[in-house]
Every structure is written in structure tokens, then in C-alpha cells.
mmCIF file of C-alpha atoms in Angstrom:
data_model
loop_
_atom_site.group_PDB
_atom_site.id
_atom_site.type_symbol
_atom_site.label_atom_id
_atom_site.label_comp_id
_atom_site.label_asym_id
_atom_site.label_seq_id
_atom_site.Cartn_x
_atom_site.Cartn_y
_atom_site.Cartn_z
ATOM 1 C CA UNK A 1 -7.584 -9.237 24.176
ATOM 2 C CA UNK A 2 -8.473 -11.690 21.555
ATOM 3 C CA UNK A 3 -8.343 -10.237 17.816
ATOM 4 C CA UNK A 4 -9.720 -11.520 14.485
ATOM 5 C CA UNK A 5 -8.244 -10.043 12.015
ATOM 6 C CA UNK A 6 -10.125 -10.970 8.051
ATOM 7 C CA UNK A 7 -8.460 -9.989 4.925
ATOM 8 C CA UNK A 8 -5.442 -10.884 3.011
ATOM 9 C CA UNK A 9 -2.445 -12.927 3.608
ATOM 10 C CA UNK A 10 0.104 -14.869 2.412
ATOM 11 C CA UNK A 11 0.366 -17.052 0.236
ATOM 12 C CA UNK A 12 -1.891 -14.923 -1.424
ATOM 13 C CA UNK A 13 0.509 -11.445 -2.461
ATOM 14 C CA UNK A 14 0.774 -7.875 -2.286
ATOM 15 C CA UNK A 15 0.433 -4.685 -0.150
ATOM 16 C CA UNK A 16 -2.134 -5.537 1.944
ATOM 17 C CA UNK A 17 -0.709 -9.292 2.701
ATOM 18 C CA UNK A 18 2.308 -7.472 4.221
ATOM 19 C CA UNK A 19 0.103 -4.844 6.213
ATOM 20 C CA UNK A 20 -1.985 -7.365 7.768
ATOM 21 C CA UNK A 21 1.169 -9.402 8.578
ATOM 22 C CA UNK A 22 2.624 -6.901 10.469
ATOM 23 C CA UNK A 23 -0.768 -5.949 11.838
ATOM 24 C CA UNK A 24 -0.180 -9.168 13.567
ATOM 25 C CA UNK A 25 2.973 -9.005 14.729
ATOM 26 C CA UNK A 26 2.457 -5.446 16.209
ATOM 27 C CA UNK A 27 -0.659 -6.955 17.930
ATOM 28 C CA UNK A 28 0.892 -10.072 19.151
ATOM 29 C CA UNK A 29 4.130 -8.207 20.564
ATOM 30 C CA UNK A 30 1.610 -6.456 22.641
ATOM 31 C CA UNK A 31 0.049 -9.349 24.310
ATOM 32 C CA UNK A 32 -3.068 -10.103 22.260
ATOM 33 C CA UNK A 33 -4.442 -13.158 20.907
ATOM 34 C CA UNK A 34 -4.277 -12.960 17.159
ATOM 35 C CA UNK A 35 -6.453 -14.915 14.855
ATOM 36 C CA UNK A 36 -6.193 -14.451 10.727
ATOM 37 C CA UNK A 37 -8.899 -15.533 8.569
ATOM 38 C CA UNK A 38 -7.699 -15.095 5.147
ATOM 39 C CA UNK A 39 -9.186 -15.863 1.180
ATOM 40 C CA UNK A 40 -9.471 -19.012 -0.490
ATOM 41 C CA UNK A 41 -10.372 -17.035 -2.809
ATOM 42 C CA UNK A 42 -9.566 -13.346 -2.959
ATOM 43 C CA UNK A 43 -10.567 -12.104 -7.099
ATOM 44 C CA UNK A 44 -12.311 -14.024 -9.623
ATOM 45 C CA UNK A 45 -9.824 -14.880 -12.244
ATOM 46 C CA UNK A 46 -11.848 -12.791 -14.741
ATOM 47 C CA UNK A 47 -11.612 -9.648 -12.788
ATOM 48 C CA UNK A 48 -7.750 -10.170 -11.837
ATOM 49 C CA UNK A 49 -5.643 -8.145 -14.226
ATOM 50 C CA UNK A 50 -2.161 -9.872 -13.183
ATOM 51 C CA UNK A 51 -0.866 -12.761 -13.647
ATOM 52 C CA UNK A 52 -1.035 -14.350 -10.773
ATOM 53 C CA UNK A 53 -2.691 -13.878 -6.958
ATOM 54 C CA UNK A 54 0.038 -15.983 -5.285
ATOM 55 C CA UNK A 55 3.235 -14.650 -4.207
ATOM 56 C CA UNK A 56 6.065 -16.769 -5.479
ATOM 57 C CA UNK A 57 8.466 -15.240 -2.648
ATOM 58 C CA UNK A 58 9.472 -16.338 0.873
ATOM 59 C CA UNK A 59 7.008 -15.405 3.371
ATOM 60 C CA UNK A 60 8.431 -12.377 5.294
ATOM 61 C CA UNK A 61 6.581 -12.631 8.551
ATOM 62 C CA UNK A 62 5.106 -16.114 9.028
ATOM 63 C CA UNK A 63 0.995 -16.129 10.652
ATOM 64 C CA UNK A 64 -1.144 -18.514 11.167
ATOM 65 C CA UNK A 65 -3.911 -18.086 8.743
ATOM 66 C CA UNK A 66 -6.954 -20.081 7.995
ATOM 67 C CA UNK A 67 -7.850 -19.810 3.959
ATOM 68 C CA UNK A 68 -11.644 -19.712 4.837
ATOM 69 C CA UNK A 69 -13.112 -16.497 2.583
ATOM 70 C CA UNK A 70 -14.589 -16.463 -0.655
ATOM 71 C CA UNK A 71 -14.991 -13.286 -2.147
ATOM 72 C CA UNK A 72 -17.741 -14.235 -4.582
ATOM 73 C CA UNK A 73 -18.661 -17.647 -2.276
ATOM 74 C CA UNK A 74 -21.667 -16.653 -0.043
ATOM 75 C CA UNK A 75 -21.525 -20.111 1.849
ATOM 76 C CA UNK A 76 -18.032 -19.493 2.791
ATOM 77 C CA UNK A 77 -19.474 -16.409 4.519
ATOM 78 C CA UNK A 78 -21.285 -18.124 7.329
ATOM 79 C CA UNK A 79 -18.591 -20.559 7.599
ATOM 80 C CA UNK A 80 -16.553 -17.494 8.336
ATOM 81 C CA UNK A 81 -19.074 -16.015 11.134
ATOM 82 C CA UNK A 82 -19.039 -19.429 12.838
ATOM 83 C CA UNK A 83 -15.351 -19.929 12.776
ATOM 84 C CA UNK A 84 -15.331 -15.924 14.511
ATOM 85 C CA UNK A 85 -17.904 -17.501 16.751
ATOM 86 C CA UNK A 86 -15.739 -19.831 18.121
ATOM 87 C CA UNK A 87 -12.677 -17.761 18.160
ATOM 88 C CA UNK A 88 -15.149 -15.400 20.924
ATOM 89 C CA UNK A 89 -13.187 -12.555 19.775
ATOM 90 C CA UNK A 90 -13.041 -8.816 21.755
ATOM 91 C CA UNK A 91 -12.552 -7.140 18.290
ATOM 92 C CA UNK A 92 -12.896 -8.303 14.880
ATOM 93 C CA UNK A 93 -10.435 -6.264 12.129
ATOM 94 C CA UNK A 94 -11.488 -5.661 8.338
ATOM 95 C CA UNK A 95 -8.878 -4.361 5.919
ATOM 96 C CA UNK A 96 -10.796 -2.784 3.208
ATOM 97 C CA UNK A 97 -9.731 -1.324 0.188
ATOM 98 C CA UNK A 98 -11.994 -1.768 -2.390
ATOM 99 C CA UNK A 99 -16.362 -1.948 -2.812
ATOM 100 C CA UNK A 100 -15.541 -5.398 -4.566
ATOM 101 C CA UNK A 101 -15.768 -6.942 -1.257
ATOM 102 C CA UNK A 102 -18.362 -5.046 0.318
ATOM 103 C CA UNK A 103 -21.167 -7.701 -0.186
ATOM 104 C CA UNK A 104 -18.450 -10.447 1.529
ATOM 105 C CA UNK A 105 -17.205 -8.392 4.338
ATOM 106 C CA UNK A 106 -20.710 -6.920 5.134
ATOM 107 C CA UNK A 107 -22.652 -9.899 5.278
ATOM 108 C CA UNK A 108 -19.439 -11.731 7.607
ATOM 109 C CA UNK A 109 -19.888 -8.496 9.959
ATOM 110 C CA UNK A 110 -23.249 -8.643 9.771
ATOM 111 C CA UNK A 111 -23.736 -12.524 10.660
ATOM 112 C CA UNK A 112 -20.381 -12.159 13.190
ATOM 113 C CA UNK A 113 -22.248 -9.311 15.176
ATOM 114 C CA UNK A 114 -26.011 -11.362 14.741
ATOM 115 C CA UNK A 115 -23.741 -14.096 16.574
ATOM 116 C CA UNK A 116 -21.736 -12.904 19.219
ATOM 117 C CA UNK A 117 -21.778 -9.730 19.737
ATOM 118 C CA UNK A 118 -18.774 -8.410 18.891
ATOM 119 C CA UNK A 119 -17.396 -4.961 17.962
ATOM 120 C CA UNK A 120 -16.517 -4.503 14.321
ATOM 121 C CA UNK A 121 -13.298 -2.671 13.128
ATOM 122 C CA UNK A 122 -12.109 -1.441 9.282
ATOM 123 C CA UNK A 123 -9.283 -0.443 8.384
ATOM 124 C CA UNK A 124 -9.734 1.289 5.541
ATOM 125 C CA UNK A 125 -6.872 2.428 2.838
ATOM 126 C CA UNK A 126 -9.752 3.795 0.670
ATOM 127 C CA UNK A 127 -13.608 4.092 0.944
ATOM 128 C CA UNK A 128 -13.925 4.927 -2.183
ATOM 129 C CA UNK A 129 -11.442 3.356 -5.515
ATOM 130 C CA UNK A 130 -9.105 4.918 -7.868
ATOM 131 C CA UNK A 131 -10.541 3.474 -10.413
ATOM 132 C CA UNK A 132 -14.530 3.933 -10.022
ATOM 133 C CA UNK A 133 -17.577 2.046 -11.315
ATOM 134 C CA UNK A 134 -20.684 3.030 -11.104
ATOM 135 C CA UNK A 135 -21.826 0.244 -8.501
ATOM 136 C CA UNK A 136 -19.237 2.483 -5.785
ATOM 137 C CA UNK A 137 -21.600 4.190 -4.084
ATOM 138 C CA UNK A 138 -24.197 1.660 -3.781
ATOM 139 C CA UNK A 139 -21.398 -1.204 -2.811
ATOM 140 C CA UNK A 140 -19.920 1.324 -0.452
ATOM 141 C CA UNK A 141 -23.105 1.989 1.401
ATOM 142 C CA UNK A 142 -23.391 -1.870 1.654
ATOM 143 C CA UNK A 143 -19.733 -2.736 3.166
ATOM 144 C CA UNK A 144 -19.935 0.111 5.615
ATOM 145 C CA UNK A 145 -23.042 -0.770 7.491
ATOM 146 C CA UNK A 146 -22.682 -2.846 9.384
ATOM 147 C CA UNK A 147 -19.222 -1.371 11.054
ATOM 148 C CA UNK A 148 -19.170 -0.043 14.616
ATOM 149 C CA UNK A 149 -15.552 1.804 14.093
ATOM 150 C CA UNK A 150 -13.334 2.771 12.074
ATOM 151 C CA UNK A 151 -9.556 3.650 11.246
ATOM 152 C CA UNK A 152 -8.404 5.708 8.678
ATOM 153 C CA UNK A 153 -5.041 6.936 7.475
ATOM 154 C CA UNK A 154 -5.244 10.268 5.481
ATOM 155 C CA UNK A 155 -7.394 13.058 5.405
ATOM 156 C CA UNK A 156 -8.382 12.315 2.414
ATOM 157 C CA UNK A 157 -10.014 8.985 3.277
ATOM 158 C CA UNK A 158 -11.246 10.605 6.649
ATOM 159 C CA UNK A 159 -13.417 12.755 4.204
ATOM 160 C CA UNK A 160 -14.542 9.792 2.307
ATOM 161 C CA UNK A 161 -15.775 8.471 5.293
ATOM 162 C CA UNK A 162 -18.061 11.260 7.105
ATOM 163 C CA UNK A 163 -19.176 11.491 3.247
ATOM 164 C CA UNK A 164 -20.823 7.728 3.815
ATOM 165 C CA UNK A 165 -21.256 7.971 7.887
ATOM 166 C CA UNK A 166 -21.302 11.108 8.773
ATOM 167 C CA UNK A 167 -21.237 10.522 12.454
ATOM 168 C CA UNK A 168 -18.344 7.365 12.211
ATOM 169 C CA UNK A 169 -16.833 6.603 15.348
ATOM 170 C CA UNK A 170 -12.867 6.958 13.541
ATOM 171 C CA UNK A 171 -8.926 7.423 14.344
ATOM 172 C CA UNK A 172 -6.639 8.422 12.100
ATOM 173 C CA UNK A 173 -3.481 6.840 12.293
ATOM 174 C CA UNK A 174 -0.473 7.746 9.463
ATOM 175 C CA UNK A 175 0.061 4.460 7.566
ATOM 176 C CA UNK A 176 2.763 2.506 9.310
ATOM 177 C CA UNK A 177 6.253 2.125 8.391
ATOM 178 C CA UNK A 178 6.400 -1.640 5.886
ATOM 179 C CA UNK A 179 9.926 -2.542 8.050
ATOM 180 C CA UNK A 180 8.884 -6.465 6.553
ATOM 181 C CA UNK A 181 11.588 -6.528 3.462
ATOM 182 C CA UNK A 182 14.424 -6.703 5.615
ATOM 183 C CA UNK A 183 17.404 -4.201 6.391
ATOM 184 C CA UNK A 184 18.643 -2.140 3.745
ATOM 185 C CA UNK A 185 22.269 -3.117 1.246
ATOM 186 C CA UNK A 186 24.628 -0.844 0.829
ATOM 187 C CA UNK A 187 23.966 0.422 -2.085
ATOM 188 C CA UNK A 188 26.744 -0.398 -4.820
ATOM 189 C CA UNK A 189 26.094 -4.279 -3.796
ATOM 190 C CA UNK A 190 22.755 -3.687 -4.684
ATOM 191 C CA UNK A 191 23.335 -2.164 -8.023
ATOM 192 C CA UNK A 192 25.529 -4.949 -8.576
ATOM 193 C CA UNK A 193 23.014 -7.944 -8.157
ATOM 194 C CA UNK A 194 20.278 -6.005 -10.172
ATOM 195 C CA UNK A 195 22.619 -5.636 -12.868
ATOM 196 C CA UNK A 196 22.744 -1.843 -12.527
ATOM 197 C CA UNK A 197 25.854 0.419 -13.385
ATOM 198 C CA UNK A 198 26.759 3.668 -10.658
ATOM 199 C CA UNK A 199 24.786 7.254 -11.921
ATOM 200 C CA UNK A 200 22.081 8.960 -10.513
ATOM 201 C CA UNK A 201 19.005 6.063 -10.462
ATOM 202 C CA UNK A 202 15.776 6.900 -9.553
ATOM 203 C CA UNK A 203 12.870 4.383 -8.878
ATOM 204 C CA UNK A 204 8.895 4.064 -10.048
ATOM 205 C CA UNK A 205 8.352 1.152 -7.583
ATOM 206 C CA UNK A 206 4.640 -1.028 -7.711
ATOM 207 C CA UNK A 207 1.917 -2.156 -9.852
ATOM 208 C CA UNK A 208 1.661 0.076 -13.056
ATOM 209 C CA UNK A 209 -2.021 1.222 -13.200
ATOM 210 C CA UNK A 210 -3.133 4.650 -14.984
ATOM 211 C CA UNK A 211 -4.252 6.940 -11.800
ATOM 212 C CA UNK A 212 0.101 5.844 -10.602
ATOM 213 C CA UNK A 213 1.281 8.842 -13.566
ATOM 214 C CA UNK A 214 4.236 6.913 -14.975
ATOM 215 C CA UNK A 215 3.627 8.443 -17.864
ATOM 216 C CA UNK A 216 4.043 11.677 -16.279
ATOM 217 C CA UNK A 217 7.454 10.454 -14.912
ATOM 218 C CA UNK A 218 8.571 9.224 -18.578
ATOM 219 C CA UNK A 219 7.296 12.404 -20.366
ATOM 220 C CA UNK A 220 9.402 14.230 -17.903
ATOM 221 C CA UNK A 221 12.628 12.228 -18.472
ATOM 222 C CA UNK A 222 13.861 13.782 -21.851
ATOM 223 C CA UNK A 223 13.904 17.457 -19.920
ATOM 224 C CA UNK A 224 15.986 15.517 -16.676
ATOM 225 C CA UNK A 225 18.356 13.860 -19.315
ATOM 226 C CA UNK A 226 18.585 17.323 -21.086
ATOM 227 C CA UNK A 227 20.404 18.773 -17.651
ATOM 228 C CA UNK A 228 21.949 15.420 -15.474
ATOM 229 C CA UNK A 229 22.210 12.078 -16.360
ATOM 230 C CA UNK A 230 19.527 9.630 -14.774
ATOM 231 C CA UNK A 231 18.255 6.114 -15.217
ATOM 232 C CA UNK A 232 14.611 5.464 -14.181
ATOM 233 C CA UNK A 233 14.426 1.858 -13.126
ATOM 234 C CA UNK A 234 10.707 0.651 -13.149
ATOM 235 C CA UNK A 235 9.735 -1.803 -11.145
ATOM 236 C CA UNK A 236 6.863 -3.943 -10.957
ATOM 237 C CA UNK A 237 4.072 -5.527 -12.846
ATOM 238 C CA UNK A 238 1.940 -3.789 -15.823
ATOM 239 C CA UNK A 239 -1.787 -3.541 -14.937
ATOM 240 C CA UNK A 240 -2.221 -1.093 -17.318
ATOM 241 C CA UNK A 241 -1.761 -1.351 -21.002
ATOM 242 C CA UNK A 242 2.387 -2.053 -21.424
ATOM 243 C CA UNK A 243 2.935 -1.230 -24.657
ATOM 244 C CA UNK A 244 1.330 2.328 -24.527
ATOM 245 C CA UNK A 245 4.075 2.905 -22.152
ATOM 246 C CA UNK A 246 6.658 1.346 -24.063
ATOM 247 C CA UNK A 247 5.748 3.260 -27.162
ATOM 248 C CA UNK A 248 5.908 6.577 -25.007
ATOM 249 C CA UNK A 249 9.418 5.897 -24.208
ATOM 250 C CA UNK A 250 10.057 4.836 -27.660
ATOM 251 C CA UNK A 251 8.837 8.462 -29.021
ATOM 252 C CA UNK A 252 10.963 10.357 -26.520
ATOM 253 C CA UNK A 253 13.851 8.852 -27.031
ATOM 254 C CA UNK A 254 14.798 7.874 -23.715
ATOM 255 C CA UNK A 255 15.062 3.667 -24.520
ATOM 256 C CA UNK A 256 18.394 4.235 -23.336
ATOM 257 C CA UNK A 257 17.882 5.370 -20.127
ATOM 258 C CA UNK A 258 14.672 3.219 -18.820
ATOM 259 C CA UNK A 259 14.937 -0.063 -17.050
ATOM 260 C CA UNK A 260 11.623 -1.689 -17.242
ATOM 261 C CA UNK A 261 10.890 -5.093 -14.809
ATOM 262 C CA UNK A 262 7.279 -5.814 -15.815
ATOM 263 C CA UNK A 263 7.574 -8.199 -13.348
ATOM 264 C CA UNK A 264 6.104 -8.891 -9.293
ATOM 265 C CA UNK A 265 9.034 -8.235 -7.128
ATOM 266 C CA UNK A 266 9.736 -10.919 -4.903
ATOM 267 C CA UNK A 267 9.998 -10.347 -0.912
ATOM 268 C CA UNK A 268 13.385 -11.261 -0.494
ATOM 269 C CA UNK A 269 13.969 -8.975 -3.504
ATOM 270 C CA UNK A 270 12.420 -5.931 -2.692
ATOM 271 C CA UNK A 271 15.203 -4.478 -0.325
ATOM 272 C CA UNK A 272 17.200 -4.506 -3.679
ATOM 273 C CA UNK A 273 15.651 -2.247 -5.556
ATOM 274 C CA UNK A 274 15.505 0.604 -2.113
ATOM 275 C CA UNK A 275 18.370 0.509 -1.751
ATOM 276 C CA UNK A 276 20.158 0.515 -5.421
ATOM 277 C CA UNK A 277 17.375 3.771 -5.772
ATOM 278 C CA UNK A 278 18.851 7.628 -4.903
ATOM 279 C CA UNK A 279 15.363 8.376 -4.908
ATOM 280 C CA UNK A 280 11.816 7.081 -5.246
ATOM 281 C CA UNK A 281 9.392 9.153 -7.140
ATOM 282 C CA UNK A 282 5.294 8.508 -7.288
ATOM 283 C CA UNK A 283 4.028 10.824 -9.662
ATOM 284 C CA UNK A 284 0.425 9.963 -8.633
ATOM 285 C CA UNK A 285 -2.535 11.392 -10.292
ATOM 286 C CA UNK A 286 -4.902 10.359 -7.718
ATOM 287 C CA UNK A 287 -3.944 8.816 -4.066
ATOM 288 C CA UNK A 288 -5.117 8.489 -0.642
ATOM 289 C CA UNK A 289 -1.987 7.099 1.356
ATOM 290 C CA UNK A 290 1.181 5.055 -0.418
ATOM 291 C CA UNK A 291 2.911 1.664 1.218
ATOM 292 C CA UNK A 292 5.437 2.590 -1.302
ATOM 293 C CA UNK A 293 6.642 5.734 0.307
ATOM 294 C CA UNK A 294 6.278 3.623 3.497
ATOM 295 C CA UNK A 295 9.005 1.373 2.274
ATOM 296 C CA UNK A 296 11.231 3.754 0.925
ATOM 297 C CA UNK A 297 11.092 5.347 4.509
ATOM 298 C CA UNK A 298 12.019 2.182 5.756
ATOM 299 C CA UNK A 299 14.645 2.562 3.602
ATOM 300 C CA UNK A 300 15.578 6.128 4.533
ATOM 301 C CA UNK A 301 14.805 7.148 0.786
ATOM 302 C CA UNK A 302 13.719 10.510 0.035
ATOM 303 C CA UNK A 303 10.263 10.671 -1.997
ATOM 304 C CA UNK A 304 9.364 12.919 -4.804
ATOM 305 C CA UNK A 305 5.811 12.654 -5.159
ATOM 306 C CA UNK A 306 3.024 14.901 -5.982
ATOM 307 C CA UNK A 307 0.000 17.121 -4.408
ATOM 308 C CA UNK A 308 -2.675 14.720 -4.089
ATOM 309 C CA UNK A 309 -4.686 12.638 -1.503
ATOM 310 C CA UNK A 310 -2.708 12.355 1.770
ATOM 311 C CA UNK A 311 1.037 12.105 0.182
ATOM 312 C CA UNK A 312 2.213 15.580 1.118
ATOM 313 C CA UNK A 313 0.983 14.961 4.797
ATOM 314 C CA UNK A 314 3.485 11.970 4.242
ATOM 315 C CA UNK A 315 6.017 13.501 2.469
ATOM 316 C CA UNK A 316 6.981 16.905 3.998
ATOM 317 C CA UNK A 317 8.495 19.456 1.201
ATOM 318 C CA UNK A 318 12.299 20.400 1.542
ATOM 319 C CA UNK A 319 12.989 17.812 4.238
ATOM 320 C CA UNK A 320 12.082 14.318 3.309
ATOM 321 C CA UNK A 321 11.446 14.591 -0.333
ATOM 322 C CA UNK A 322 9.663 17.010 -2.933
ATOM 323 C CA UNK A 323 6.329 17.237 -3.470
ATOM 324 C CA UNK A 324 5.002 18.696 -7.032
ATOM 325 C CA UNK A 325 1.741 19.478 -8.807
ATOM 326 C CA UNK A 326 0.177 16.165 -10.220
ATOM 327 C CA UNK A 327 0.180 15.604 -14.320
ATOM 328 C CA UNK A 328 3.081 18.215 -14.401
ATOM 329 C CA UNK A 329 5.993 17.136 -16.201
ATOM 330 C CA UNK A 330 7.871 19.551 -15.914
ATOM 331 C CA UNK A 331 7.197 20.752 -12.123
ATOM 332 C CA UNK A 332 8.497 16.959 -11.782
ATOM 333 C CA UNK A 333 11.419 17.094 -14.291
ATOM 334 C CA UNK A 334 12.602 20.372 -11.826
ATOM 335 C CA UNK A 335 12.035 18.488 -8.720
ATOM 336 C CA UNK A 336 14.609 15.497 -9.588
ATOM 337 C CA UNK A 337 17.125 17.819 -11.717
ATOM 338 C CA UNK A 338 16.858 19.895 -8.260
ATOM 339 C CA UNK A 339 17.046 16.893 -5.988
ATOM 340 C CA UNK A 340 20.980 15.753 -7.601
ATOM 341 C CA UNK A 341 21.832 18.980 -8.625
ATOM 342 C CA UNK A 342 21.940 20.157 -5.042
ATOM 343 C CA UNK A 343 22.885 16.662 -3.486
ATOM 344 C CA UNK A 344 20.235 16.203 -1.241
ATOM 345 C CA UNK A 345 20.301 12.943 -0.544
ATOM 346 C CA UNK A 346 22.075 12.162 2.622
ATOM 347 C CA UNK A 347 20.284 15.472 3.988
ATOM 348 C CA UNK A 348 17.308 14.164 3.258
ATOM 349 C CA UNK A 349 17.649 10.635 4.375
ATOM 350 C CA UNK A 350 18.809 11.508 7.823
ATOM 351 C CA UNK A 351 15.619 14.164 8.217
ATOM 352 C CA UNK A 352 13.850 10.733 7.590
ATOM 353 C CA UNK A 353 15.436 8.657 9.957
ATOM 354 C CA UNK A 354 13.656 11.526 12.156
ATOM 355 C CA UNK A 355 10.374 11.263 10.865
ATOM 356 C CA UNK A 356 9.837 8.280 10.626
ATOM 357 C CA UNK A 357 9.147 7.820 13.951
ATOM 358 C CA UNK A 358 5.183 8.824 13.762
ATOM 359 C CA UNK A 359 4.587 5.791 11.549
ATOM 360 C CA UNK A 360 5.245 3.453 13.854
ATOM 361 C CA UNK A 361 3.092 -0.114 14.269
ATOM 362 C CA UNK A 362 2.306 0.596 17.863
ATOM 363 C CA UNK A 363 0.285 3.699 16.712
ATOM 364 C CA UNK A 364 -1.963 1.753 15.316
ATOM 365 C CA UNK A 365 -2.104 -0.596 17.983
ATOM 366 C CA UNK A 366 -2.912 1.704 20.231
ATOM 367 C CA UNK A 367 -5.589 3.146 18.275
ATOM 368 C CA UNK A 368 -7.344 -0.236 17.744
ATOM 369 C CA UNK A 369 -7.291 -1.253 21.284
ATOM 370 C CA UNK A 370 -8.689 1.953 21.594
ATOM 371 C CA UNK A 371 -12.182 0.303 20.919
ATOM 372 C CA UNK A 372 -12.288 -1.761 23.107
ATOM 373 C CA UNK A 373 -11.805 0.244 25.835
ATOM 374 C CA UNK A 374 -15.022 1.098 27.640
#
């Protein structure tokens, strides 16, 4: 079958680079034809709110992608819908996560289908954002309609969908495994190379934003520190407002005890910071699916997260992590005193070397070739 598969990927960085990258390689492995038509241009600069699109790291999983798109560039859009054309693809794959590119990704389905008729796919992490506006709706009715089928990866954004299409043609597939940052360290060498002494370490992993709770996390550290010694290593870059956080941990008193990397983490780096972590904890106030508890499976890392979206169908209670009520510091102090107190690390980690299974790449494979099956 010949794919094309339109959305982000490297050089350009980030979650979605990665997903589409194995995307390919899951597709390839199983005989297709893979084409990626990537952005030239993904964000505006105005609208970015980090410091740079590019990812400064070593590509993990090389593809062969043309920089065609322009978000914000309606000529680019054709030129898109011609270079599908001659491509004469069985499927063509959208990753969508955001009504930003609804006007781009409509009008390339739209002229794609007007010019071969061809069977349009998203893969959508949300329908709707974390973060609304209130041009959502209207944007959202836009990118979905010209769409034949759809794949969807939590309940939650199952939901979102029937809200928009009621009668969507869908499968739900659990987000894959990320297995693209390389095999895990042990972890004292790890520690090591970040600089880290031994103690109980547990990691707030990704791009800081509001709905992600780390103030949650901090504002439960000074009852954690009260009971065990812990060091929360943070690590990634500050979308959000950095010094409201930094003041926070100033006015508990826990400087001592907070790492902060404001920084992107590299690719090759990445496998550094899983496996120097005991545990990794998303104390999400809103969510629909996580990458990052993908990759701390990949890791076999137990998760502490909380009750929202689709991360306790990810993260099952007792056996691969803990899963607390959101904006509850001290439900989530409890859950990590709990989680060292009774040493249930290695138990956990090996009930995820289980699970782990179900998020597999050929799942969602399957799934897509699915549609284009008659």
C-alpha cells in the first residue's frame, strides 16, 4: 500500500516529530510505501512560545521528508495536493493536535480528495486543545470535514470526536510505546553524567505549560520532604511563566531539593533522564493521552499521575504506577511518600514490562490499514 503521511518531522522537534517517525518505521517494516510531507513552516514565530522549532539533537529515526507545508502559506497548500497527486497514494495520514492547523490540513484534504480520490486518515491526539480559544469550535468544525476516518487514542478524545461527527468512522488504538530514545542506562551511570547524587529522584519530564500541574507537584514537595528524602528533577523547557514557578519553590522552601533544566532535552539525551528517575510523575490538570508516560514505559518506569483524560486507562492503579485526584497536593504527596516507603519500584517495573505489550506500533498499523480494506 502506498502511504502519505503530512505532519511533523525532523528537523523540526518534539512529540509529534518522534510519533510520526516511528509511524513510519512501523509502516515501512510492514511492507508499505511511505511518503512524509512535512512543514517548512510549522508556527508563526509570533505564536511559538519556545525558543526554538528546530531540534538541535541527532535525528533518532532517519525519513525521508519533503519540507513542503506552510501552516499559515495557502499556496504551499496546493503545492502539497499536487505533490500527494503524484505520490497516487492508497491512504493519506494527518496527525492533528491542535485547531491551529485546521484551515491547512482541511483545505490539503480537501484539494487531495478533489484530486485523486483518496481516503483521508487523522490521527488525532486531541480534537479539542488544552488550552482553548474561542475560534475551537469553529476551527474544529473546519479541520474535521473533510476526513473520511479517523483514529483516536483515549476515551476521552473518542468523546471529543462523536461530539464534532457524531457518526465518525474511528479506532481507538492506546498511544504507542516512544521505543525512539534508545535502550535504557543503568541507572547510577546515568545519575552520574547528569550530575545527580544517589536518593530517591523523581522526574516532571516535558514542556512546562499550566494545564501539566507542576505546581501541584512542587506544592506537594514540602509534605514528601517532611516524611523521605526526594529530589524532583524537572526537565524540560518553560512555556509557561518560569519565574512564578521559581518563586513557588522559593516560598516553600524546597530550593534545595529541586533540579530545574529549563531547557529542550536533546534525543540522544533523553534516555538519561528515564533512567536516572525512580519514578515519573504527571500531575496533569487536564489530559487526553501522555507520550511521556509512553517513554517512561519504554523505560519500565512506574507513573504517578492523576485522574484525568485517558491517563488512568494508561496507567493502571497498584500495578504500574499510582493514579491520584488532579490539583491535590496532598493525595499526590501520599502517592510518592507511599511509592518509596513501600519500595515499589522493581514490582512495579516488571508489571510494566507486562503491559506494555498493548502499546505496541503494529496496533496501530493494523488499525490504519484497516481503511483500506474494502
Amino acid at each position: 500500500m502506498k502511504i502519505v503521511i503530512v505532519g511533523t518531522a525532523y528537523p523540526l522537534r518534539g512529540g509529534i516529530a518522534h510519533y510520526n517517525a516511528l509511524l513510519y518505521r512501523a509502516l515501512r517494516a510492514r511492507g508499505h510505501q511511505v511518503h512524509v510531507v512535512s512543514f517548512k513552516r510549522q508556527y508563526p514565530s509570533l505564536l511559538f512560545p519556545g525558543r526554538t522549532q528546530q531540534d538541535a539533537g541527532e535525528e533518532a529515526i532517519p525519513i525521508q521528508a519533503e519540507p513542503l507545508l506552510d501552516s499559515i502559506g495557502p499556496a504551499s497548500w496546493l503545492r502539497v495536493a499536487l505533490r500527494i497527486r503524484q505520490h497516487a497514494p492508497d491512504l493519506v495520514l494527518f496527525k492533528y493536535w491542535m485547531p491551529f492547523f485546521a484551515p491547512c490540513f482541511a483545505a490539503v484534504a480537501f484539494l487531495s480528495k478533489l484530486l485523486c480520490p483518496t481516503p483521508v486518515v487523522y490521527i488525532c491526539d486531541n480534537i479539542v486543545p488544552h488550552e482553548g480559544t474561542p475560534l475551537d469550535v469553529p476551527l474544529t468544525r473546519l479541520g474535521l470535514g473533510f476526513v473520511d476516518h479517523f483514529v483516536v487514542m483515549s476515551h476521552t478524545v473518542r468523546q471529543d470526536l462523536l461530539r464534532f461527527v457524531p457518526h465518525a468512522d474511528f479506532r481507538q488504538v492506546p498511544h504507542p510505546v516512544y521505543s525512539i530514545f534508545g535502550d535504557p542506562l543503568p541507572k547510577e551511570e546515568a545519575r552520574r553524567r547528569l550530575g545527580l547524587g544517589n536518593g530517591n529522584l523523581v522526574l516532571f519530564f516535558g514542556y512546562v505549560r499550566a494545564y501539566k500541574g507542576l505546581h501541584v507537584l512542587l506544592k506537594a514537595m514540602p509534605e514528601v520532604l517532611r516524611q523521605i528524602p526526594v529530589r524532583l528533577l524537572v526537565a524540560g523547557e518553560f512555556y509557561s511563566d518560569k519565574s512564578s514557578y521559581m518563586e513557588l519553590i522559593e516560598q516553600l522552601g524546597i530550593s534545595s531539593a529541586v533540579t530545574v533544566v529549563d531547557e529542550f532535552i536533546p534525543n540522544q539525551d533523553v534516555k538519561l533522564y528515564y533512567s536516572a528517575a525512580d519514578v515519573v510523575v504527571l500531575p496533569y490538570l487536564a489530559a487526553t493521552q501522555s507520550g511521556i508516560v509512553q517513554i517512561a514505559y519504554h523505560f519500565n518506569k512506574p507513573v504517578i499521575t492523576t485522574e484525568v483524560g485517558g491517563l488512568p486507562d494508561e496507567v493502571v492503579h497498584g500495578a504500574t504506577g499510582f493514579v491520584v485526584p488532579a490539583d491535590d497536593p496532598q493525595a499526590l504527596a501520599k502517592a510518592i511518600v507511599s511509592y518509596f516507603a513501600e519500595k515499589r519500584e522493581r514490582d512495579f517495573a516488571e508489571k510494566i514490562a507486562l503491559h506494555k505489550g498493548r502499546y505496541s506500533w503494529d496496533r496501530l498499523a493494523e488499525a490504519i490499514e484497516s481503511f483500506a480494506t474494502p
